[in-house]
Amino acid sequence: MKRLTLILVLLLGTTILSAQECDKTLTGKVIDFHDGAPLKEATITFNNKTIVTDNNGRYTINDLCAVSYAFTVSHVDCNSQVFTIDLSKVTTKDFYLEHHLNELQEVQVSGENLSKTSSSQEETINKNIIERYSNASLGDALKEITGVSSLNTGSTIVKPIIQGLSGSRILMMNNGVRMQDMEWGDEHAPNVDINVANSVTVVKGASALKYGGDAIGGVIIIETNRAPAKDTLFGKTVLSGSTNGRGGSLTSKLTKAYESGMFLKVQGTLKRFGDVEAPDYVLSNTGIFEKGFSASFGLNKFTYGWDAFYSFYNNEIGVLSASHIGNVDDLITSINSGQPDIIRDFTYDIDNPKQEVTHHLGRIRYFKRFEQLGKWTTQYDFQLNNRLEFDIRRTQELSKIPAIDLELTTHSLTSDFEFDSNEKYKFTTGALFRYQENFANPLTGVRRLIPDYNKYDAGIFFTAEYDLNENIILDAGIRYDFNQIDAQKFYLDSRWEARGYNQDFSDIIVDENIIGSQLLTNPVFDYHNVSGTVGIQYKFDNDYEFRFNYALSQRAPNPSELFSDGLHHSAARIELGDLRIDQETSHKISLSLQNNNQKWGGWEIAPYANLIQDYILLEPIATELTIRGAFPVWQYRQTDARLLGVDAKVFANWHTNWRTDHNFSLVKGLESDDKQALINIPAPNFNNKITFTKTEWFDLKVSLESQYHFKQNEFPSNITVFSPDSGQDVVLEVNTPPSAYHLLNFDTNIKFMIGQKNTLNFGLAINNLANTTYRNYLNRQRYFADDLGRNFLLRISINY
């Protein structure tokens, strides 16, 4: 009976199909979703048939039945899309494709990455360089970029310097989130695991207004790998070890993506090093223990998408024991003699003084595309940064309590719309709202360096880019930011009067009857900042590109510059802020001319001038003896300044297998009025590298690098302090730079295929090959000890 029923159904179905008239026609266009431009040579596939659009993007499909069809529409550089259409109801249909691939495009290794701006000086380091620095810091890797150096506290606390500027003048974007991690401290390194990044771009200056208007020094943009819209699973694991510090790191990342647009990414890092060593002795208490984890998931559809991202970062860092001094004469002897007072045997233990920093970051983002209009993106992010600084204190129990305990909580909401439907011009506008709260734990038993405060930020921006012709791009933008900081700050009566605050700020006193000869104040400051940029990019003669940019930027003072009042333990100095400090205003002009011919080589020269009104600097003025020892006193002040410099690089392909790279950076920073040199300006440096590659030999790459750092001959005057032992004033060489030095570095790498898709990479590097004894002017521990000696590094990476 069942067989008979089945036969009848088949016969009936065949009769109906044969009777059906398949005379329907479907017409329309395949169109770029952004600007409505027709896409020629797009393909439409169905039932093993393929139709190709004409030069106007038009198509015609005949002999269709009045049923539903699934059409697969494709185009070069586009994501294929499947559209289901009921031909009994529709006879005309336009198909829209994402031709720009904004959501899926990877940053290219070859240098063809998408620029963040059109007219600014900028440069990108790719995932190959990041992998080479997997057991180091972000600041170390960024020094691969011409014009970028670092302000170090030892070898583990590394802050980027861009064309002479650092700290709050540099804005850092971590996967779309502006980092809020107390960047104001000279020894506060970025709370970012470098292994999160797939690429890092440095924009030299404040022209990237989308990210902020206060980036007088520049913007560092960290981007993760992007998940493709297809069913795939891939990842990477990197294991590295080094002899100097006798430790290593393990990092791994995994991405799972689906054709539906869903994706999941996870990443984790573990680093552990003991005391590092100079050529002649151990640098005691310089170990590090770092842990990092990140995860993201989301949906990346054709016209809309969302994603959630979370990262955790924890770092325990030892501070060189010899940098904490017991009395004024020991400080004089240590700085002027250059020999560390404390040298112990190697250990993995991290004792006081030390830092422990924990950073949580969470972000939720949503985007929506609108036909022939553009893309809207909105985002909320949350950050919690906890900084603990442990000092050498009088008892063992007190040493367990941090001398500084700061908790910074930040909530941010951003939204922007990018109008990119016209191929000639693009506009972007957006807004920012941020609330931040700092809590300084009063239970440390130590006077708080930074007070409790609430900070409110709001900003709006508008940028435009216009393609005048195929060779010339014009860009411009304007941004307004409002900042308010509302603090609760205790002052000693003696400090309040010594600074003259009793005359200028008597109206902010809340309570004058505080135990311990103190008074409570409530300073509230409002800042209105305007930033703008205008520039041009001109390409000519195929291989040449010229860029010009002018950027106006204003930066409100940070809490440290306003409120610092006491011993900054991990910096080993007393810091004094100033309530009178006002915002900085920068006028920067930058030029660049480059030639890039992949056959023989290329070059770039990029001069710049940065004139800064009310430049805020921190400088040593005296020494002070406290119950915890003798420390230099550093004080903030303002002056007009100018920074003039040039970055230059050349590379040459001498042979199929041989290439040389040459980079040079020079910046001169002076006060405008008396021409006195600014503090912490990088010395000129000249890097040369020769590289041999042989693809046939397992992709062998061998390089030898020469780094020459000149002596900084322009520096502020030293200070005079009183020596109790000699009973007279002596000069403390706190500003005198060390001598010039030359380093040699070696690196080699080979790659093996495992199966058809997986690769295994082996790398060996030797830093400071000649074991040179040297001191870096921008290392704050140069007062007490030499820099790192020879270091052998082995790395193994597996791509799967």
mmCIF file of C-alpha atoms in Angstrom, residues 42-274:
data_model
loop_
_atom_site.group_PDB
_atom_site.id
_atom_site.type_symbol
_atom_site.label_atom_id
_atom_site.label_comp_id
_atom_site.label_asym_id
_atom_site.label_seq_id
_atom_site.Cartn_x
_atom_site.Cartn_y
_atom_site.Cartn_z
ATOM 1 C CA ALA A 42 29.333 39.999 -11.059
ATOM 2 C CA THR A 43 28.115 36.398 -11.221
ATOM 3 C CA ILE A 44 24.653 35.054 -10.336
ATOM 4 C CA THR A 45 24.549 31.297 -9.844
ATOM 5 C CA PHE A 46 21.498 29.009 -9.458
ATOM 6 C CA ASN A 47 20.651 25.413 -10.407
ATOM 7 C CA ASN A 48 24.141 24.923 -11.928
ATOM 8 C CA LYS A 49 23.642 27.928 -14.183
ATOM 9 C CA THR A 50 25.706 31.149 -14.107
ATOM 10 C CA ILE A 51 24.773 34.629 -15.373
ATOM 11 C CA VAL A 52 27.315 37.502 -15.611
ATOM 12 C CA THR A 53 26.356 41.179 -15.348
ATOM 13 C CA ASP A 54 27.223 43.627 -18.125
ATOM 14 C CA ASN A 55 29.250 46.855 -17.859
ATOM 15 C CA ASN A 56 26.276 48.577 -16.244
ATOM 16 C CA GLY A 57 25.801 45.839 -13.674
ATOM 17 C CA ARG A 58 22.594 44.674 -15.349
ATOM 18 C CA TYR A 59 21.443 41.086 -15.696
ATOM 19 C CA THR A 60 18.508 39.208 -17.275
ATOM 20 C CA ILE A 61 17.498 35.634 -16.412
ATOM 21 C CA ASN A 62 14.911 33.944 -18.647
ATOM 22 C CA ASP A 63 12.878 30.710 -18.506
ATOM 23 C CA LEU A 64 12.257 30.705 -14.776
ATOM 24 C CA CYS A 65 9.386 28.881 -13.122
ATOM 25 C CA ALA A 66 6.938 30.540 -10.725
ATOM 26 C CA VAL A 67 8.685 29.047 -7.660
ATOM 27 C CA SER A 68 11.326 30.153 -5.123
ATOM 28 C CA TYR A 69 14.981 30.165 -6.212
ATOM 29 C CA ALA A 70 18.188 30.588 -4.210
ATOM 30 C CA PHE A 71 20.541 32.895 -6.125
ATOM 31 C CA THR A 72 24.245 33.130 -5.111
ATOM 32 C CA VAL A 73 25.607 36.523 -6.107
ATOM 33 C CA SER A 74 29.386 37.074 -6.205
ATOM 34 C CA HIS A 75 31.937 39.661 -7.270
ATOM 35 C CA VAL A 76 35.714 40.062 -7.032
ATOM 36 C CA ASP A 77 36.734 41.294 -3.507
ATOM 37 C CA CYS A 78 33.157 40.862 -2.305
ATOM 38 C CA ASN A 79 31.543 38.502 0.105
ATOM 39 C CA SER A 80 29.209 36.139 -1.757
ATOM 40 C CA GLN A 81 25.583 36.524 -0.745
ATOM 41 C CA VAL A 82 22.633 34.147 -1.098
ATOM 42 C CA PHE A 83 19.206 35.633 -1.902
ATOM 43 C CA THR A 84 15.964 33.615 -1.940
ATOM 44 C CA ILE A 85 13.321 35.022 -4.350
ATOM 45 C CA ASP A 86 9.795 33.841 -5.059
ATOM 46 C CA LEU A 87 9.310 34.277 -8.841
ATOM 47 C CA SER A 88 5.541 34.072 -8.473
ATOM 48 C CA LYS A 89 5.725 37.465 -6.731
ATOM 49 C CA VAL A 90 8.873 39.197 -8.040
ATOM 50 C CA THR A 91 10.092 39.992 -11.554
ATOM 51 C CA THR A 92 12.700 42.700 -10.779
ATOM 52 C CA LYS A 93 15.401 42.543 -8.115
ATOM 53 C CA ASP A 94 18.545 44.579 -7.420
ATOM 54 C CA PHE A 95 21.254 42.723 -5.498
ATOM 55 C CA TYR A 96 23.494 44.743 -3.136
ATOM 56 C CA LEU A 97 27.015 43.536 -2.334
ATOM 57 C CA GLU A 98 29.590 44.775 0.168
ATOM 58 C CA HIS A 99 32.301 45.829 -2.260
ATOM 59 C CA HIS A 100 34.593 47.572 0.252
ATOM 60 C CA LEU A 101 34.898 44.657 2.666
ATOM 61 C CA ASN A 102 35.451 47.070 5.582
ATOM 62 C CA GLU A 103 34.459 44.519 8.187
ATOM 63 C CA LEU A 104 36.624 41.703 6.910
ATOM 64 C CA GLN A 105 39.722 43.269 5.456
ATOM 65 C CA GLU A 106 42.960 42.198 7.092
ATOM 66 C CA VAL A 107 45.877 44.554 7.551
ATOM 67 C CA GLN A 108 48.390 43.556 4.884
ATOM 68 C CA VAL A 109 51.960 42.638 5.766
ATOM 69 C CA SER A 110 53.394 44.205 2.625
ATOM 70 C CA GLY A 111 52.755 47.796 3.632
ATOM 71 C CA GLU A 112 49.539 48.087 1.663
ATOM 72 C CA ASN A 113 47.563 48.443 4.915
ATOM 73 C CA LEU A 114 44.697 50.851 5.139
ATOM 74 C CA SER A 115 45.869 54.247 6.391
ATOM 75 C CA LYS A 116 44.135 55.748 9.412
ATOM 76 C CA THR A 117 44.589 59.215 7.923
ATOM 77 C CA SER A 118 45.330 60.532 4.462
ATOM 78 C CA SER A 119 47.877 63.254 5.169
ATOM 79 C CA SER A 120 49.633 62.404 8.446
ATOM 80 C CA GLN A 121 52.908 60.636 9.046
ATOM 81 C CA GLU A 122 52.065 57.100 10.140
ATOM 82 C CA GLU A 123 53.546 53.622 10.109
ATOM 83 C CA THR A 124 52.375 50.088 10.919
ATOM 84 C CA ILE A 125 54.126 47.093 12.421
ATOM 85 C CA ASN A 126 52.687 43.775 11.312
ATOM 86 C CA LYS A 127 52.095 40.433 12.996
ATOM 87 C CA ASN A 128 55.572 39.143 12.066
ATOM 88 C CA ILE A 129 57.256 41.869 14.107
ATOM 89 C CA ILE A 130 54.739 41.414 16.929
ATOM 90 C CA GLU A 131 55.561 37.709 17.066
ATOM 91 C CA ARG A 132 59.259 38.537 17.339
ATOM 92 C CA TYR A 133 58.515 40.605 20.457
ATOM 93 C CA SER A 134 56.034 38.143 21.973
ATOM 94 C CA ASN A 135 58.022 37.872 25.221
ATOM 95 C CA ALA A 136 58.728 41.629 25.403
ATOM 96 C CA SER A 137 56.467 44.680 25.770
ATOM 97 C CA LEU A 138 54.440 46.812 23.391
ATOM 98 C CA GLY A 139 56.878 49.688 23.948
ATOM 99 C CA ASP A 140 59.799 47.508 22.839
ATOM 100 C CA ALA A 141 58.058 46.513 19.611
ATOM 101 C CA LEU A 142 57.067 50.090 18.754
ATOM 102 C CA LYS A 143 60.725 51.107 18.615
ATOM 103 C CA GLU A 144 60.808 49.320 15.251
ATOM 104 C CA ILE A 145 58.985 52.396 13.907
ATOM 105 C CA THR A 146 61.117 55.355 12.862
ATOM 106 C CA GLY A 147 60.663 58.286 15.242
ATOM 107 C CA VAL A 148 59.397 56.130 18.114
ATOM 108 C CA SER A 149 61.585 55.583 21.182
ATOM 109 C CA SER A 150 60.767 54.785 24.805
ATOM 110 C CA LEU A 151 60.961 56.087 28.350
ATOM 111 C CA ASN A 152 62.069 53.141 30.474
ATOM 112 C CA THR A 153 62.136 52.268 34.134
ATOM 113 C CA GLY A 154 64.506 49.345 33.827
ATOM 114 C CA SER A 155 63.892 46.794 31.088
ATOM 115 C CA THR A 156 60.296 45.853 31.944
ATOM 116 C CA ILE A 157 58.482 49.210 32.269
ATOM 117 C CA VAL A 158 58.541 50.712 28.779
ATOM 118 C CA LYS A 159 56.486 53.774 27.751
ATOM 119 C CA PRO A 160 56.375 54.822 24.066
ATOM 120 C CA ILE A 161 57.741 58.212 23.001
ATOM 121 C CA ILE A 162 56.556 59.544 19.632
ATOM 122 C CA GLN A 163 58.716 62.306 18.148
ATOM 123 C CA GLY A 164 59.788 63.448 21.618
ATOM 124 C CA LEU A 165 56.416 63.254 23.423
ATOM 125 C CA SER A 166 55.002 60.637 25.783
ATOM 126 C CA GLY A 167 52.553 60.023 28.649
ATOM 127 C CA SER A 168 49.159 61.732 28.404
ATOM 128 C CA ARG A 169 50.153 63.241 25.064
ATOM 129 C CA ILE A 170 49.901 59.793 23.471
ATOM 130 C CA LEU A 171 46.492 58.201 22.999
ATOM 131 C CA MET A 172 46.305 54.406 22.857
ATOM 132 C CA MET A 173 43.403 52.567 21.226
ATOM 133 C CA ASN A 174 43.121 48.903 22.193
ATOM 134 C CA ASN A 175 40.687 47.095 19.890
ATOM 135 C CA GLY A 176 38.542 50.214 19.550
ATOM 136 C CA VAL A 177 38.778 51.291 23.205
ATOM 137 C CA ARG A 178 40.791 54.254 24.456
ATOM 138 C CA MET A 179 42.982 52.950 27.275
ATOM 139 C CA GLN A 180 42.471 54.526 30.696
ATOM 140 C CA ASP A 181 45.334 53.105 32.755
ATOM 141 C CA MET A 182 46.914 56.050 34.595
ATOM 142 C CA GLU A 183 49.241 56.793 31.691
ATOM 143 C CA TRP A 184 50.413 59.983 33.442
ATOM 144 C CA GLY A 185 53.176 58.198 35.395
ATOM 145 C CA ASP A 186 56.635 57.942 33.817
ATOM 146 C CA GLU A 187 56.859 54.385 35.179
ATOM 147 C CA HIS A 188 53.286 53.395 34.236
ATOM 148 C CA ALA A 189 53.644 51.137 31.206
ATOM 149 C CA PRO A 190 50.625 50.470 28.931
ATOM 150 C CA ASN A 191 48.428 47.728 30.399
ATOM 151 C CA VAL A 192 48.292 45.829 27.115
ATOM 152 C CA ASP A 193 49.467 42.356 26.190
ATOM 153 C CA ILE A 194 51.264 42.799 22.873
ATOM 154 C CA ASN A 195 50.141 39.310 21.800
ATOM 155 C CA VAL A 196 46.541 40.524 21.544
ATOM 156 C CA ALA A 197 47.521 42.588 18.501
ATOM 157 C CA ASN A 198 47.529 41.553 14.872
ATOM 158 C CA SER A 199 48.869 44.948 13.807
ATOM 159 C CA VAL A 200 49.793 48.222 15.503
ATOM 160 C CA THR A 201 49.650 51.577 13.727
ATOM 161 C CA VAL A 202 51.295 54.756 14.997
ATOM 162 C CA VAL A 203 49.856 58.067 13.789
ATOM 163 C CA LYS A 204 52.468 60.713 14.550
ATOM 164 C CA GLY A 205 50.419 63.685 15.692
ATOM 165 C CA ALA A 206 46.873 64.694 16.541
ATOM 166 C CA SER A 207 45.307 64.453 13.090
ATOM 167 C CA ALA A 208 43.308 61.275 13.837
ATOM 168 C CA LEU A 209 40.477 63.283 15.415
ATOM 169 C CA LYS A 210 38.099 60.329 15.483
ATOM 170 C CA TYR A 211 40.059 58.908 18.391
ATOM 171 C CA GLY A 212 40.621 62.129 20.355
ATOM 172 C CA GLY A 213 41.811 65.689 20.064
ATOM 173 C CA ASP A 214 44.386 65.669 22.870
ATOM 174 C CA ALA A 215 46.921 63.342 21.204
ATOM 175 C CA ILE A 216 49.617 66.008 20.853
ATOM 176 C CA GLY A 217 52.237 63.283 20.476
ATOM 177 C CA GLY A 218 50.260 60.784 18.465
ATOM 178 C CA VAL A 219 47.889 57.822 18.450
ATOM 179 C CA ILE A 220 48.758 54.147 18.839
ATOM 180 C CA ILE A 221 46.062 51.930 17.297
ATOM 181 C CA ILE A 222 46.086 48.243 18.268
ATOM 182 C CA GLU A 223 43.945 45.960 16.106
ATOM 183 C CA THR A 224 43.195 42.268 16.524
ATOM 184 C CA ASN A 225 42.863 39.670 13.769
ATOM 185 C CA ARG A 226 39.474 39.717 12.069
ATOM 186 C CA ALA A 227 37.311 36.674 11.634
ATOM 187 C CA PRO A 228 36.343 35.799 8.035
ATOM 188 C CA ALA A 229 32.718 35.072 7.190
ATOM 189 C CA LYS A 230 33.213 31.378 6.459
ATOM 190 C CA ASP A 231 33.345 28.104 8.325
ATOM 191 C CA THR A 232 36.909 27.897 9.588
ATOM 192 C CA LEU A 233 39.041 27.246 12.647
ATOM 193 C CA PHE A 234 42.592 28.583 12.948
ATOM 194 C CA GLY A 235 45.064 29.682 15.570
ATOM 195 C CA LYS A 236 48.650 30.277 16.616
ATOM 196 C CA THR A 237 50.857 29.332 19.574
ATOM 197 C CA VAL A 238 54.166 31.040 20.314
ATOM 198 C CA LEU A 239 56.669 29.757 22.872
ATOM 199 C CA SER A 240 59.745 31.871 23.606
ATOM 200 C CA GLY A 241 62.574 31.899 26.102
ATOM 201 C CA SER A 242 65.564 34.112 26.891
ATOM 202 C CA THR A 243 68.797 33.683 28.800
ATOM 203 C CA ASN A 244 68.840 37.178 30.307
ATOM 204 C CA GLY A 245 66.185 36.885 32.967
ATOM 205 C CA ARG A 246 66.171 33.089 32.555
ATOM 206 C CA GLY A 247 62.510 33.028 31.669
ATOM 207 C CA GLY A 248 60.070 33.005 28.817
ATOM 208 C CA SER A 249 56.519 33.365 27.643
ATOM 209 C CA LEU A 250 53.740 31.249 26.217
ATOM 210 C CA THR A 251 50.945 32.770 24.179
ATOM 211 C CA SER A 252 48.164 31.175 22.168
ATOM 212 C CA LYS A 253 45.151 32.400 20.214
ATOM 213 C CA LEU A 254 42.280 30.576 18.526
ATOM 214 C CA THR A 255 39.561 31.799 16.149
ATOM 215 C CA LYS A 256 36.389 29.960 15.187
ATOM 216 C CA ALA A 257 34.249 31.510 12.455
ATOM 217 C CA TYR A 258 31.046 30.498 10.706
ATOM 218 C CA GLU A 259 29.605 31.298 7.302
ATOM 219 C CA SER A 260 26.608 32.825 9.082
ATOM 220 C CA GLY A 261 28.912 35.592 10.374
ATOM 221 C CA MET A 262 29.177 34.313 13.934
ATOM 222 C CA PHE A 263 32.683 34.112 15.404
ATOM 223 C CA LEU A 264 34.515 33.376 18.648
ATOM 224 C CA LYS A 265 38.117 34.350 19.503
ATOM 225 C CA VAL A 266 40.173 33.570 22.607
ATOM 226 C CA GLN A 267 43.754 34.430 23.504
ATOM 227 C CA GLY A 268 45.990 33.972 26.527
ATOM 228 C CA THR A 269 49.557 34.842 27.570
ATOM 229 C CA LEU A 270 51.822 33.884 30.457
ATOM 230 C CA LYS A 271 55.257 35.483 31.029
ATOM 231 C CA ARG A 272 57.757 34.821 33.804
ATOM 232 C CA PHE A 273 61.267 36.249 34.170
ATOM 233 C CA GLY A 274 63.685 36.541 37.047
#
